[in-house]
mmCIF file of N, CA and C in Angstrom:
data_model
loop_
_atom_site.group_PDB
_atom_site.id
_atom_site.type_symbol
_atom_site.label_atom_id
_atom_site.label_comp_id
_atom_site.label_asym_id
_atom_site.label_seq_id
_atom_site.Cartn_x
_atom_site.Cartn_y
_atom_site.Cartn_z
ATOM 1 N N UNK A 1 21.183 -63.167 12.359
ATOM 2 C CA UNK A 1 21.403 -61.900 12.994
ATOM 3 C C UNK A 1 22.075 -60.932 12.020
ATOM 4 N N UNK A 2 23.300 -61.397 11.343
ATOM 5 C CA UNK A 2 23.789 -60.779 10.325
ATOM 6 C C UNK A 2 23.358 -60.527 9.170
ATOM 7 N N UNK A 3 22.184 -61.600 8.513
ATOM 8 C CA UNK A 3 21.243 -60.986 7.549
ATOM 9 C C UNK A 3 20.040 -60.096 7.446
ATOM 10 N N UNK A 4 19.911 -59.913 8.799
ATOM 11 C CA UNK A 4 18.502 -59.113 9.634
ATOM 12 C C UNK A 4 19.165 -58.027 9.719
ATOM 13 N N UNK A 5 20.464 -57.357 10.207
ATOM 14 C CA UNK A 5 21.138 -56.065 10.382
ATOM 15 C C UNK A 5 21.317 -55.658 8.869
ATOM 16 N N UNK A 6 21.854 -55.862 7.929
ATOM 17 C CA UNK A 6 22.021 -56.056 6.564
ATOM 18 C C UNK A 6 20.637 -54.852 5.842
ATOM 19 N N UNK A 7 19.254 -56.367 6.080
ATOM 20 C CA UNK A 7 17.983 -56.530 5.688
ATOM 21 C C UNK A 7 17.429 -54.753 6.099
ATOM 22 N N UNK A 8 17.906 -54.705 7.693
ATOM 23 C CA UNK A 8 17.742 -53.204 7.997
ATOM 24 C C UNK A 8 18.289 -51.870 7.707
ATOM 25 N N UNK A 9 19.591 -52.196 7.201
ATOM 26 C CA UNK A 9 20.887 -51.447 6.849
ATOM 27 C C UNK A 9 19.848 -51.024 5.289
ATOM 28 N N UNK A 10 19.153 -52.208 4.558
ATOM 29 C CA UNK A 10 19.367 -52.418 3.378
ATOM 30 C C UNK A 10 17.602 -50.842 3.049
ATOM 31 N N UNK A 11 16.770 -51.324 4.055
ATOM 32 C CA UNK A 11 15.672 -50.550 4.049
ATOM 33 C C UNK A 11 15.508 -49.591 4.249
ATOM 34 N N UNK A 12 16.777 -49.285 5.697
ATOM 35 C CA UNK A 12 16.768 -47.485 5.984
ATOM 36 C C UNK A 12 17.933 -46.840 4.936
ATOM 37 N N UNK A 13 18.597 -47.584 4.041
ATOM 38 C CA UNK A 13 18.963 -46.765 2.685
ATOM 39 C C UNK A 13 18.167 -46.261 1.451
ATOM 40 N N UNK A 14 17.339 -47.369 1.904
ATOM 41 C CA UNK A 14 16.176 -47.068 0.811
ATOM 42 C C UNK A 14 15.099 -46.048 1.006
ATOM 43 N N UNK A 15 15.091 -46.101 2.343
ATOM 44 C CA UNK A 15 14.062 -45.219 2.524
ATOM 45 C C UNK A 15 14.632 -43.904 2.347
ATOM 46 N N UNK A 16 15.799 -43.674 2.631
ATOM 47 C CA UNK A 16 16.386 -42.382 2.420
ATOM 48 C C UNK A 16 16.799 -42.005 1.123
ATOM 49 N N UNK A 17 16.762 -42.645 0.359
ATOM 50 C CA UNK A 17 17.137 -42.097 -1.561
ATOM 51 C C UNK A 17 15.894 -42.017 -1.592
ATOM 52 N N UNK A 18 14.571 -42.869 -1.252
ATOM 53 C CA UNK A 18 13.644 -42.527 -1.766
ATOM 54 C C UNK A 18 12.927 -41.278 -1.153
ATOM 55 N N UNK A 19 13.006 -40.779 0.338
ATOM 56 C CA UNK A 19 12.840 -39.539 0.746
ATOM 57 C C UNK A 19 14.024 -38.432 -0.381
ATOM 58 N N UNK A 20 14.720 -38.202 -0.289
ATOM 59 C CA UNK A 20 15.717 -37.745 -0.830
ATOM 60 C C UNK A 20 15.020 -37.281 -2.617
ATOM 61 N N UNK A 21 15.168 -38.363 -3.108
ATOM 62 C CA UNK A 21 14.198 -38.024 -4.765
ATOM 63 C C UNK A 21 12.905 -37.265 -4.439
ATOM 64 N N UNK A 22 12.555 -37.730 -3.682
ATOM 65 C CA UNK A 22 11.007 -37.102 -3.092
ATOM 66 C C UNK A 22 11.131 -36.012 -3.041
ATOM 67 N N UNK A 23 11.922 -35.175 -2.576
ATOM 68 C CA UNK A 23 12.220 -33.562 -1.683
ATOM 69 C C UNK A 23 12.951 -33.205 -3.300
ATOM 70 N N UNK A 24 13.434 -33.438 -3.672
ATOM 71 C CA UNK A 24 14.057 -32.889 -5.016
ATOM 72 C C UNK A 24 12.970 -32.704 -6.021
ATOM 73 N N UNK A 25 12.067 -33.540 -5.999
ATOM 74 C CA UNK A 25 10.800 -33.695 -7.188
ATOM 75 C C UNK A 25 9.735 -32.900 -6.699
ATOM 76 N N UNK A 26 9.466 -32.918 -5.790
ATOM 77 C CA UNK A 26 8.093 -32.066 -5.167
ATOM 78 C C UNK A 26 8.967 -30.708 -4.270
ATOM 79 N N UNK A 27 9.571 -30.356 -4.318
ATOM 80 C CA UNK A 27 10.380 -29.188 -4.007
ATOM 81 C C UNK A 27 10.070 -28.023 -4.638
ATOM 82 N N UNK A 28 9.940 -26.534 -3.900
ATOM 83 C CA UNK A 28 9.713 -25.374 -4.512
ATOM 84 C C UNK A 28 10.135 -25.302 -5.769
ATOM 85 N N UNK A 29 9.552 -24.976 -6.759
ATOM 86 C CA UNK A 29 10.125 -24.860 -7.961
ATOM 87 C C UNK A 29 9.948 -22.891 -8.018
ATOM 88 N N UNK A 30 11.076 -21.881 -8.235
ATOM 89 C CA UNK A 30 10.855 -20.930 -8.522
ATOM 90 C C UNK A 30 11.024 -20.518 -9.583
ATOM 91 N N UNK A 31 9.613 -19.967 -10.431
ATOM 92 C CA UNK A 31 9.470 -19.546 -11.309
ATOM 93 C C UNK A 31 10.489 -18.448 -11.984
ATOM 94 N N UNK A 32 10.901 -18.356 -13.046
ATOM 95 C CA UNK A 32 11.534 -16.958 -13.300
ATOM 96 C C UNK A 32 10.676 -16.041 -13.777
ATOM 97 N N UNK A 33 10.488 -14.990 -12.802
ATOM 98 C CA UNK A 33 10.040 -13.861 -13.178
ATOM 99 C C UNK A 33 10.483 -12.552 -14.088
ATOM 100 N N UNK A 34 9.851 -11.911 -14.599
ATOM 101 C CA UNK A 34 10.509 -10.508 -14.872
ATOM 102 C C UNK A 34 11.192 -9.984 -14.138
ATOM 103 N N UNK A 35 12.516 -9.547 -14.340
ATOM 104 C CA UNK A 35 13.529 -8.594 -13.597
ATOM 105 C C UNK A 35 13.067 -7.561 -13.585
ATOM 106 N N UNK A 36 13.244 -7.339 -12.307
ATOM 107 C CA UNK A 36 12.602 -5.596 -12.171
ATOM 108 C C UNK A 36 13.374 -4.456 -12.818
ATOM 109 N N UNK A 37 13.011 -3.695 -13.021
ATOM 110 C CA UNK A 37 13.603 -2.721 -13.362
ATOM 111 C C UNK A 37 14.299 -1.766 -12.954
ATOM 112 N N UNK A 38 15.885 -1.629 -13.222
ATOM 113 C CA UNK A 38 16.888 -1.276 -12.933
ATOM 114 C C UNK A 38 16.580 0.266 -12.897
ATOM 115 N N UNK A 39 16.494 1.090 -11.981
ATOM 116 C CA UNK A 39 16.826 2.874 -12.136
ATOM 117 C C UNK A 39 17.942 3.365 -11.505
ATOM 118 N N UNK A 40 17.820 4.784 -12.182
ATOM 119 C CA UNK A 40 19.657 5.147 -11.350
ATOM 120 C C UNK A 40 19.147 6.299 -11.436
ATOM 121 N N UNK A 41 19.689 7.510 -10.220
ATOM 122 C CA UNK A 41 19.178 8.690 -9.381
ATOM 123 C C UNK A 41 19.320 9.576 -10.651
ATOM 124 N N UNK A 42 20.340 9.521 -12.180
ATOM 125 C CA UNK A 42 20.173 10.426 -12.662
ATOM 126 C C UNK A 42 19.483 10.377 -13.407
ATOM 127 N N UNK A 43 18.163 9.880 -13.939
ATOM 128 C CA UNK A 43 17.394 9.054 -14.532
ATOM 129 C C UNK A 43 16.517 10.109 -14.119
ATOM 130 N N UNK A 44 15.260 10.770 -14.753
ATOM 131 C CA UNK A 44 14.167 11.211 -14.981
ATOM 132 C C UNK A 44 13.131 10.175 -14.335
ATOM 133 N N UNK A 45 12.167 10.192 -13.455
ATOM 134 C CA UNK A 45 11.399 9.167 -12.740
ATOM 135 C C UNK A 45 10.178 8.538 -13.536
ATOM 136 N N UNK A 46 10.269 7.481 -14.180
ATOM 137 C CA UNK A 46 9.341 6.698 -14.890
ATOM 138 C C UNK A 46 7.809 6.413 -14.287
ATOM 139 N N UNK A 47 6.709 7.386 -14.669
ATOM 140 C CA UNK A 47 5.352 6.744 -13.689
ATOM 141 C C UNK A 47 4.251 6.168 -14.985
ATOM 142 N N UNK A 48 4.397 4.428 -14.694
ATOM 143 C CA UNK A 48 3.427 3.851 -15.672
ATOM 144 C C UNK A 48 1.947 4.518 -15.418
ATOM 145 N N UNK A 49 0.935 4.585 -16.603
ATOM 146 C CA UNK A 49 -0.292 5.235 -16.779
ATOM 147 C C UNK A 49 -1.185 4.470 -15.735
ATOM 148 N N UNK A 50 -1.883 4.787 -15.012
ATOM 149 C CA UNK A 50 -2.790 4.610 -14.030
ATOM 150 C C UNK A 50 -3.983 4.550 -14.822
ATOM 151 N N UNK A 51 -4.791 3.590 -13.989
ATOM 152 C CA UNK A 51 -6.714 3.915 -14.604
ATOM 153 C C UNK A 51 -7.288 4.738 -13.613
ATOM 154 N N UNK A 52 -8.011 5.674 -13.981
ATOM 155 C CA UNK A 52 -8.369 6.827 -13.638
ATOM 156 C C UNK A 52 -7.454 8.292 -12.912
ATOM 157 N N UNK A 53 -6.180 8.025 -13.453
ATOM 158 C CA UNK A 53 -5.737 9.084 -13.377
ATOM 159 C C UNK A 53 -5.115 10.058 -14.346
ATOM 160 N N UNK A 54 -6.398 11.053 -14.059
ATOM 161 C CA UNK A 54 -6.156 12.917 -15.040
ATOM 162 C C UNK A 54 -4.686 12.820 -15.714
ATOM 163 N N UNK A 55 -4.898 13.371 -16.570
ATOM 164 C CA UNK A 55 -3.482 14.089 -17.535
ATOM 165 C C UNK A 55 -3.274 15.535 -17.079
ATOM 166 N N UNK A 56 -4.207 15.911 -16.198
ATOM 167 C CA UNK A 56 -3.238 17.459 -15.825
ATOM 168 C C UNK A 56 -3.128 17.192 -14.119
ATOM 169 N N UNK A 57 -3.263 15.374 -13.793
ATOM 170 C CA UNK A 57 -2.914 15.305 -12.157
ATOM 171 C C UNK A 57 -1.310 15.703 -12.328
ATOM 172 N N UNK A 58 -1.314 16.787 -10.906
ATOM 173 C CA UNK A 58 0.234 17.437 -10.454
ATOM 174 C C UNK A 58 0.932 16.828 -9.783
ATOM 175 N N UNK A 59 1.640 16.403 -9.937
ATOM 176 C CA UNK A 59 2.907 15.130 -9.144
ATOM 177 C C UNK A 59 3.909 16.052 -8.463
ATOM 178 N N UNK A 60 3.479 17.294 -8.799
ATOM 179 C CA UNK A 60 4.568 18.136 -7.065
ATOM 180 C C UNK A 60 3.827 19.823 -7.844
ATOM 181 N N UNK A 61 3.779 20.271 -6.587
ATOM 182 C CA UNK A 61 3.512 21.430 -6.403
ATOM 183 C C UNK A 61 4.839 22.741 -6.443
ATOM 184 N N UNK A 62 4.828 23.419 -6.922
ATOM 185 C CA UNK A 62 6.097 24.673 -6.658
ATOM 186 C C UNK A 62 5.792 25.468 -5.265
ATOM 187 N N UNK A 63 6.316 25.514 -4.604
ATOM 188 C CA UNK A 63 6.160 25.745 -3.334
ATOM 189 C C UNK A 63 6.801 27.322 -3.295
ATOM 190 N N UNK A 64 5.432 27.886 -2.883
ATOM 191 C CA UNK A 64 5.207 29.323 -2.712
ATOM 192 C C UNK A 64 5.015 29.765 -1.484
ATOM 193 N N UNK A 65 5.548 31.194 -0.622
ATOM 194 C CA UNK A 65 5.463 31.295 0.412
ATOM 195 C C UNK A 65 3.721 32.040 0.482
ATOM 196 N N UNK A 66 2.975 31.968 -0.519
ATOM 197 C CA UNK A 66 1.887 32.782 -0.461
ATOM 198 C C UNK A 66 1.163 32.059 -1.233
ATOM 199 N N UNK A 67 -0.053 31.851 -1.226
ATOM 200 C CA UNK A 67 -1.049 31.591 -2.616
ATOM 201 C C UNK A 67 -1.604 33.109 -3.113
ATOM 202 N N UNK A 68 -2.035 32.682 -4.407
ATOM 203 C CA UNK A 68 -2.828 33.850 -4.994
ATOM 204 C C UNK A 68 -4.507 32.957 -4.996
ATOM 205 N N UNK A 69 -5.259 34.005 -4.932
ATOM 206 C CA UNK A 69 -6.820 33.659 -4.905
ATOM 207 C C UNK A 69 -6.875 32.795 -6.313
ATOM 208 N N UNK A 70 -5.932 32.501 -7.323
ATOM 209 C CA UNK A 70 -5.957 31.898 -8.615
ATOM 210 C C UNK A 70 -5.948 30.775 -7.729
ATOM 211 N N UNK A 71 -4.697 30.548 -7.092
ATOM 212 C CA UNK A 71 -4.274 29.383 -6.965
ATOM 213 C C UNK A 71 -5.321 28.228 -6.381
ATOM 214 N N UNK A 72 -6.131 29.095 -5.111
ATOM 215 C CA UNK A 72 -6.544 28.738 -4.368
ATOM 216 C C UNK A 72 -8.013 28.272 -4.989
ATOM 217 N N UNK A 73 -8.363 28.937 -5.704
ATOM 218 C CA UNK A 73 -9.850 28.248 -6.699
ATOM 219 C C UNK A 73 -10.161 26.972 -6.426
ATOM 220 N N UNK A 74 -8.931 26.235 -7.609
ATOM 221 C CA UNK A 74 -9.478 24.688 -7.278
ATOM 222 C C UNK A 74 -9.679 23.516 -6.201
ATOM 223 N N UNK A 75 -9.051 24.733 -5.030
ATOM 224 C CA UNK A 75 -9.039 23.986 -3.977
ATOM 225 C C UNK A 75 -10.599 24.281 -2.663
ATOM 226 N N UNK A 76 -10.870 25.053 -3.102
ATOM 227 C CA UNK A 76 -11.893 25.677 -2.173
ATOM 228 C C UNK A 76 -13.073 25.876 -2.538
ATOM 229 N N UNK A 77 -13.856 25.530 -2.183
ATOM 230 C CA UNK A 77 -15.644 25.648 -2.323
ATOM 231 C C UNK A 77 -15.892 26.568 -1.401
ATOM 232 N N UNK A 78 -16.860 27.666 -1.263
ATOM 233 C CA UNK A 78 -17.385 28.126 -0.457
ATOM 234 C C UNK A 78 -18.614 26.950 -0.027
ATOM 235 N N UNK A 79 -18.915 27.589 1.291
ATOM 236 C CA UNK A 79 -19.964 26.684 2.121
ATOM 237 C C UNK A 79 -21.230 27.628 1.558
ATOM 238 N N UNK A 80 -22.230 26.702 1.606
ATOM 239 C CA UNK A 80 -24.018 27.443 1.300
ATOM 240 C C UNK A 80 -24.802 27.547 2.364
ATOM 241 N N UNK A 81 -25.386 28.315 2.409
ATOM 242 C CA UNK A 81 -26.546 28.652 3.618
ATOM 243 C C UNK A 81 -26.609 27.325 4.476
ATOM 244 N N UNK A 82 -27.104 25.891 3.459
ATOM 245 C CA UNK A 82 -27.427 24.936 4.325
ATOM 246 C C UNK A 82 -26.748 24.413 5.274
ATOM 247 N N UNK A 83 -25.186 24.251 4.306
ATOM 248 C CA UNK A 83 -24.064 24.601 5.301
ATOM 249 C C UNK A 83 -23.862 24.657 6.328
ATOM 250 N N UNK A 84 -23.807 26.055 6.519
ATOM 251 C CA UNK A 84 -23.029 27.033 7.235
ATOM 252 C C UNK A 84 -24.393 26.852 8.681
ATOM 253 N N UNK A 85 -25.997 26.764 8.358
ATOM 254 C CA UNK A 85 -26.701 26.327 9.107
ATOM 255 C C UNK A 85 -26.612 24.897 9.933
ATOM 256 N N UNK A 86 -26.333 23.737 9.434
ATOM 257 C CA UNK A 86 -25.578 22.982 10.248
ATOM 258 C C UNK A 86 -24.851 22.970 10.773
ATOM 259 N N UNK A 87 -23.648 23.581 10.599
ATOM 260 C CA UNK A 87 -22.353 24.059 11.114
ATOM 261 C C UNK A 87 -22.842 24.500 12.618
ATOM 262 N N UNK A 88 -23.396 25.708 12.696
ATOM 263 C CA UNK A 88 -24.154 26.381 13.839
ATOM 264 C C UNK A 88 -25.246 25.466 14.404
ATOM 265 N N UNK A 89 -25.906 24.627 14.086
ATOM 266 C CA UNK A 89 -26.983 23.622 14.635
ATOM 267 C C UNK A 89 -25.761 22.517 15.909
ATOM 268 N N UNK A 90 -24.803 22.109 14.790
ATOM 269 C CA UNK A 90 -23.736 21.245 15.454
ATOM 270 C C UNK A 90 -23.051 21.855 16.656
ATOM 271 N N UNK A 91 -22.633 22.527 16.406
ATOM 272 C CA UNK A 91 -22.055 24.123 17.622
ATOM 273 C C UNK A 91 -22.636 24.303 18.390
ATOM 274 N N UNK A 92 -23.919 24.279 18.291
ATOM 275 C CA UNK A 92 -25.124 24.687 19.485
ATOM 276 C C UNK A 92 -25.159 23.702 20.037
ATOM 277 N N UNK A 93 -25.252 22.110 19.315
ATOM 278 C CA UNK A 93 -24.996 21.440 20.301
ATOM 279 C C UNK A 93 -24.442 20.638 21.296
ATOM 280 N N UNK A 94 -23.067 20.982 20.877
ATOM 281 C CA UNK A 94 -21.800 20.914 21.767
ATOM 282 C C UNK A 94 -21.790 21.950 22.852
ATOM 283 N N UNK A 95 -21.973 23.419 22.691
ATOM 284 C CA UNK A 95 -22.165 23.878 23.355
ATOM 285 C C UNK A 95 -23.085 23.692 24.596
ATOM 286 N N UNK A 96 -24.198 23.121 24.208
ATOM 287 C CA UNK A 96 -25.330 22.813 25.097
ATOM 288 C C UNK A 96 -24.719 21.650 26.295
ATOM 289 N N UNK A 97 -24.286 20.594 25.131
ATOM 290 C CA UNK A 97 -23.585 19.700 26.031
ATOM 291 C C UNK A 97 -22.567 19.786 27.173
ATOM 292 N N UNK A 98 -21.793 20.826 26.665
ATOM 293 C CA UNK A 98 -20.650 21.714 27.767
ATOM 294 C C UNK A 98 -20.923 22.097 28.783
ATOM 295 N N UNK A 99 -22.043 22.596 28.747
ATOM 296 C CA UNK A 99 -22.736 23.854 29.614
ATOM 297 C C UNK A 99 -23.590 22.841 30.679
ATOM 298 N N UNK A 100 -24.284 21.764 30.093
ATOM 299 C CA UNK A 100 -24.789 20.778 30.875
ATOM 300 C C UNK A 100 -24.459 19.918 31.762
ATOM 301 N N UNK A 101 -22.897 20.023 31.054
ATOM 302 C CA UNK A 101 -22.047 18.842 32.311
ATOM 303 C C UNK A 101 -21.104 19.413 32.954
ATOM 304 N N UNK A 102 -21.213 21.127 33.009
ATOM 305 C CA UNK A 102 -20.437 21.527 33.731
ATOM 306 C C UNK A 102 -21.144 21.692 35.574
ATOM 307 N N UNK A 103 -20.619 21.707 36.550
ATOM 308 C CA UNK A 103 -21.102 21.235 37.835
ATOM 309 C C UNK A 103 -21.925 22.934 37.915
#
């Protein structure tokens, strides 16, 4: 009886160093990465080079209470006949639709 409690004493120690080594050996290992990089507010804002982005892309605008027709150029296309004819095709037929489901 006393060598059988022992015998059991002796196996569930074992089993536990050997769980134990187990979890230590096959355990997350975290890599060391690069430290990120430290900035501080009085620091000029660092933007690494992008693929496909322009050398005259604007990263802030000066904020004007008006545009000038300069300004507004690169932002605006006029519409073309074909346009401006869909535009009115589409219109007509919303309109139609309105008018149809009204009682």
């Amino acid at each position: 009886m006393e060598t059988r409690r022992l015998l059991i004493i002796g196996i569930l120690i074992f089993i536990i160093l050997v769980s134990v080594l187990l979890l230590f050996s096959f355990g997350e290992k975290k890599e060391a990465g690069p430290q990120p990089m430290q900035y501080s507010i009085e620091e000029e804002p660092f933007l690494p080079p992008e693929p496909g982005l322009k050398d005259e892309y604007i990263y802030e605008n000066e904020l004007k209470p008006r545009w000038s027709r300069e300004d507004c150029e690169p932002y605006f296309t006029f519409p073309d006949e074909k346009q401006i004819e869909q535009l009115k095709n589409s219109n007509d037929v919303l309109i139609k639709r309105i008018l149809e489901s009204a009682p």
